Amino acid sequence: MSKKPEKATLTSAAIEEQTAAFLKSGGSVEYVGKGRSGQLSSTGAKQVTVK
């Protein structure tokens, strides 16, 4: 029988440590306004037709 793989669990402390390490290494965080995807659309709105 094979062993089940252990679930990866992240704690708040682990996430904070990873975020701090990312920022310390020169990474940056871009804040996007509420309700926006942050993606620029080059094709405009897509029309969806339900039949």
Coordinates of N, CA, C and O in Angstrom, one line a residue:
M1 N 0.8 -1.2 0.0 CA 0.0 0.0 0.0 C 0.9 1.2 0.0 O 1.9 1.3 0.7
S2 N 0.4 2.2 -0.7 CA 1.2 3.5 -0.7 C 0.6 4.4 0.3 O -0.6 4.4 0.7
K3 N 1.5 5.2 0.8 CA 1.1 6.2 1.9 C 0.5 7.4 1.2 O 0.9 7.9 0.1
K4 N -0.6 7.9 1.9 CA -1.2 9.1 1.4 C -0.3 10.3 1.6 O 0.4 10.4 2.6
P5 N -0.2 11.2 0.6 CA 0.7 12.4 0.8 C 0.1 13.3 1.8 O -1.1 13.4 2.0
E6 N 1.0 13.9 2.6 CA 0.5 14.8 3.7 C 0.0 16.1 3.0 O 0.5 16.6 2.0
K7 N -1.1 16.6 3.6 CA -1.6 17.9 3.2 C -0.7 19.0 3.5 O -0.2 19.1 4.6
A8 N -0.5 20.0 2.6 CA 0.3 21.1 2.8 C -0.6 22.2 3.6 O -1.7 22.5 3.1
T9 N -0.2 22.6 4.7 CA -1.0 23.6 5.4 C -0.2 24.8 5.7 O 1.0 24.7 6.0
L10 N -0.8 26.0 5.4 CA -0.1 27.2 5.7 C -0.7 27.9 6.9 O -2.0 28.0 6.9
T11 N 0.1 28.4 7.8 CA -0.4 29.1 8.9 C -0.3 30.6 8.6 O 0.5 31.0 7.7
S12 N -0.9 31.4 9.3 CA -0.8 32.9 9.2 C 0.7 33.3 9.4 O 1.2 34.1 8.6
A13 N 1.3 32.7 10.3 CA 2.8 33.0 10.6 C 3.6 32.6 9.4 O 4.5 33.4 9.1
A14 N 3.4 31.5 8.8 CA 4.2 31.0 7.7 C 4.0 32.0 6.5 O 4.9 32.3 5.8
I15 N 2.7 32.4 6.3 CA 2.4 33.4 5.2 C 3.1 34.7 5.4 O 3.7 35.3 4.5
E16 N 3.1 35.2 6.7 CA 3.7 36.4 7.0 C 5.3 36.3 6.8 O 5.9 37.2 6.3
E17 N 5.9 35.2 7.2 CA 7.3 35.0 7.0 C 7.6 35.0 5.5 O 8.6 35.6 5.1
Q18 N 6.8 34.3 4.7 CA 7.1 34.2 3.3 C 6.9 35.6 2.6 O 7.7 36.0 1.7
T19 N 5.9 36.4 3.0 CA 5.7 37.7 2.5 C 6.9 38.6 2.9 O 7.3 39.4 2.0
A20 N 7.3 38.6 4.1 CA 8.4 39.4 4.6 C 9.7 39.1 3.8 O 10.4 40.0 3.3
A21 N 9.9 37.8 3.5 CA 11.1 37.4 2.8 C 11.0 37.9 1.3 O 12.0 38.3 0.7
F22 N 9.8 37.8 0.7 CA 9.6 38.3 -0.6 C 9.9 39.8 -0.7 O 10.6 40.2 -1.6
L23 N 9.3 40.5 0.2 CA 9.5 42.0 0.2 C 11.0 42.4 0.5 O 11.5 43.3 -0.2
K24 N 11.6 41.6 1.4 CA 13.0 41.9 1.7 C 14.0 41.6 0.5 O 15.0 42.3 0.3
S25 N 13.6 40.6 -0.3 CA 14.4 40.3 -1.5 C 14.2 41.2 -2.7 O 14.7 41.0 -3.8
G26 N 13.4 42.3 -2.5 CA 13.2 43.3 -3.5 C 11.8 43.1 -4.2 O 11.5 43.9 -5.1
G27 N 11.0 42.2 -3.8 CA 9.7 42.0 -4.4 C 8.8 43.2 -4.0 O 9.0 43.9 -3.0
S28 N 7.7 43.4 -4.7 CA 6.8 44.4 -4.4 C 5.3 43.9 -4.6 O 5.1 43.0 -5.3
V29 N 4.4 44.6 -3.9 CA 3.0 44.3 -4.0 C 2.3 45.4 -4.6 O 2.5 46.5 -4.3
E30 N 1.5 45.0 -5.6 CA 0.7 46.0 -6.3 C -0.8 45.9 -5.8 O -1.4 44.8 -5.9
Y31 N -1.3 47.0 -5.3 CA -2.7 47.0 -4.8 C -3.6 47.3 -5.9 O -3.4 48.3 -6.6
V32 N -4.7 46.5 -6.0 CA -5.7 46.8 -7.1 C -7.0 47.2 -6.4 O -7.4 46.6 -5.4
G33 N -7.6 48.2 -6.9 CA -8.9 48.7 -6.3 C -9.9 47.6 -6.2 O -10.0 46.6 -7.0
K34 N -10.8 47.7 -5.3 CA -11.9 46.8 -5.1 C -12.8 46.7 -6.3 O -13.1 47.7 -6.9
G35 N -13.1 45.5 -6.7 CA -14.0 45.3 -7.9 C -13.3 45.3 -9.2 O -13.9 45.2 -10.2
R36 N -12.0 45.4 -9.2 CA -11.2 45.4 -10.5 C -10.3 44.2 -10.5 O -9.8 43.7 -9.6
S37 N -10.1 43.7 -11.8 CA -9.3 42.5 -12.0 C -7.8 42.9 -12.1 O -7.0 42.0 -11.9
G38 N -7.5 44.1 -12.4 CA -6.1 44.5 -12.6 C -5.6 44.2 -13.9 O -4.5 44.4 -14.2
Q39 N -6.4 43.5 -14.8 CA -6.0 43.2 -16.1 C -6.5 44.2 -17.1 O -7.6 44.7 -17.0
L40 N -5.6 44.5 -18.0 CA -6.0 45.4 -19.1 C -6.6 44.6 -20.2 O -6.0 43.6 -20.7
S41 N -7.7 45.1 -20.7 CA -8.4 44.4 -21.8 C -8.0 45.0 -23.1 O -8.2 46.2 -23.3
S42 N -7.6 44.2 -24.0 CA -7.2 44.7 -25.3 C -8.3 44.5 -26.4 O -8.3 45.0 -27.4
T43 N -9.4 43.6 -26.0 CA -10.4 43.3 -26.9 C -11.7 43.9 -26.6 O -12.7 43.8 -27.3
G44 N -11.9 44.6 -25.5 CA -13.1 45.2 -25.0 C -14.0 44.1 -24.3 O -13.6 43.0 -24.0
A45 N -15.3 44.5 -24.1 CA -16.2 43.6 -23.4 C -16.6 42.4 -24.2 O -16.7 42.5 -25.5
K46 N -16.8 41.3 -23.6 CA -17.3 40.1 -24.3 C -18.8 40.0 -24.1 O -19.3 40.1 -23.0
Q47 N -19.5 39.7 -25.2 CA -20.9 39.5 -25.1 C -21.2 38.1 -25.0 O -20.7 37.2 -25.8
V48 N -22.0 37.7 -24.0 CA -22.4 36.3 -23.8 C -23.8 36.1 -24.2 O -24.7 36.9 -23.7
T49 N -24.1 35.2 -25.0 CA -25.5 34.9 -25.4 C -25.9 33.6 -24.9 O -25.2 32.5 -25.1
V50 N -27.0 33.5 -24.1 CA -27.5 32.3 -23.6 C -28.7 31.8 -24.4 O -29.7 32.6 -24.7
K51 N -28.7 30.6 -24.9 CA -29.7 30.1 -25.8 C -30.6 29.1 -25.0 O -30.2 28.4 -24.2

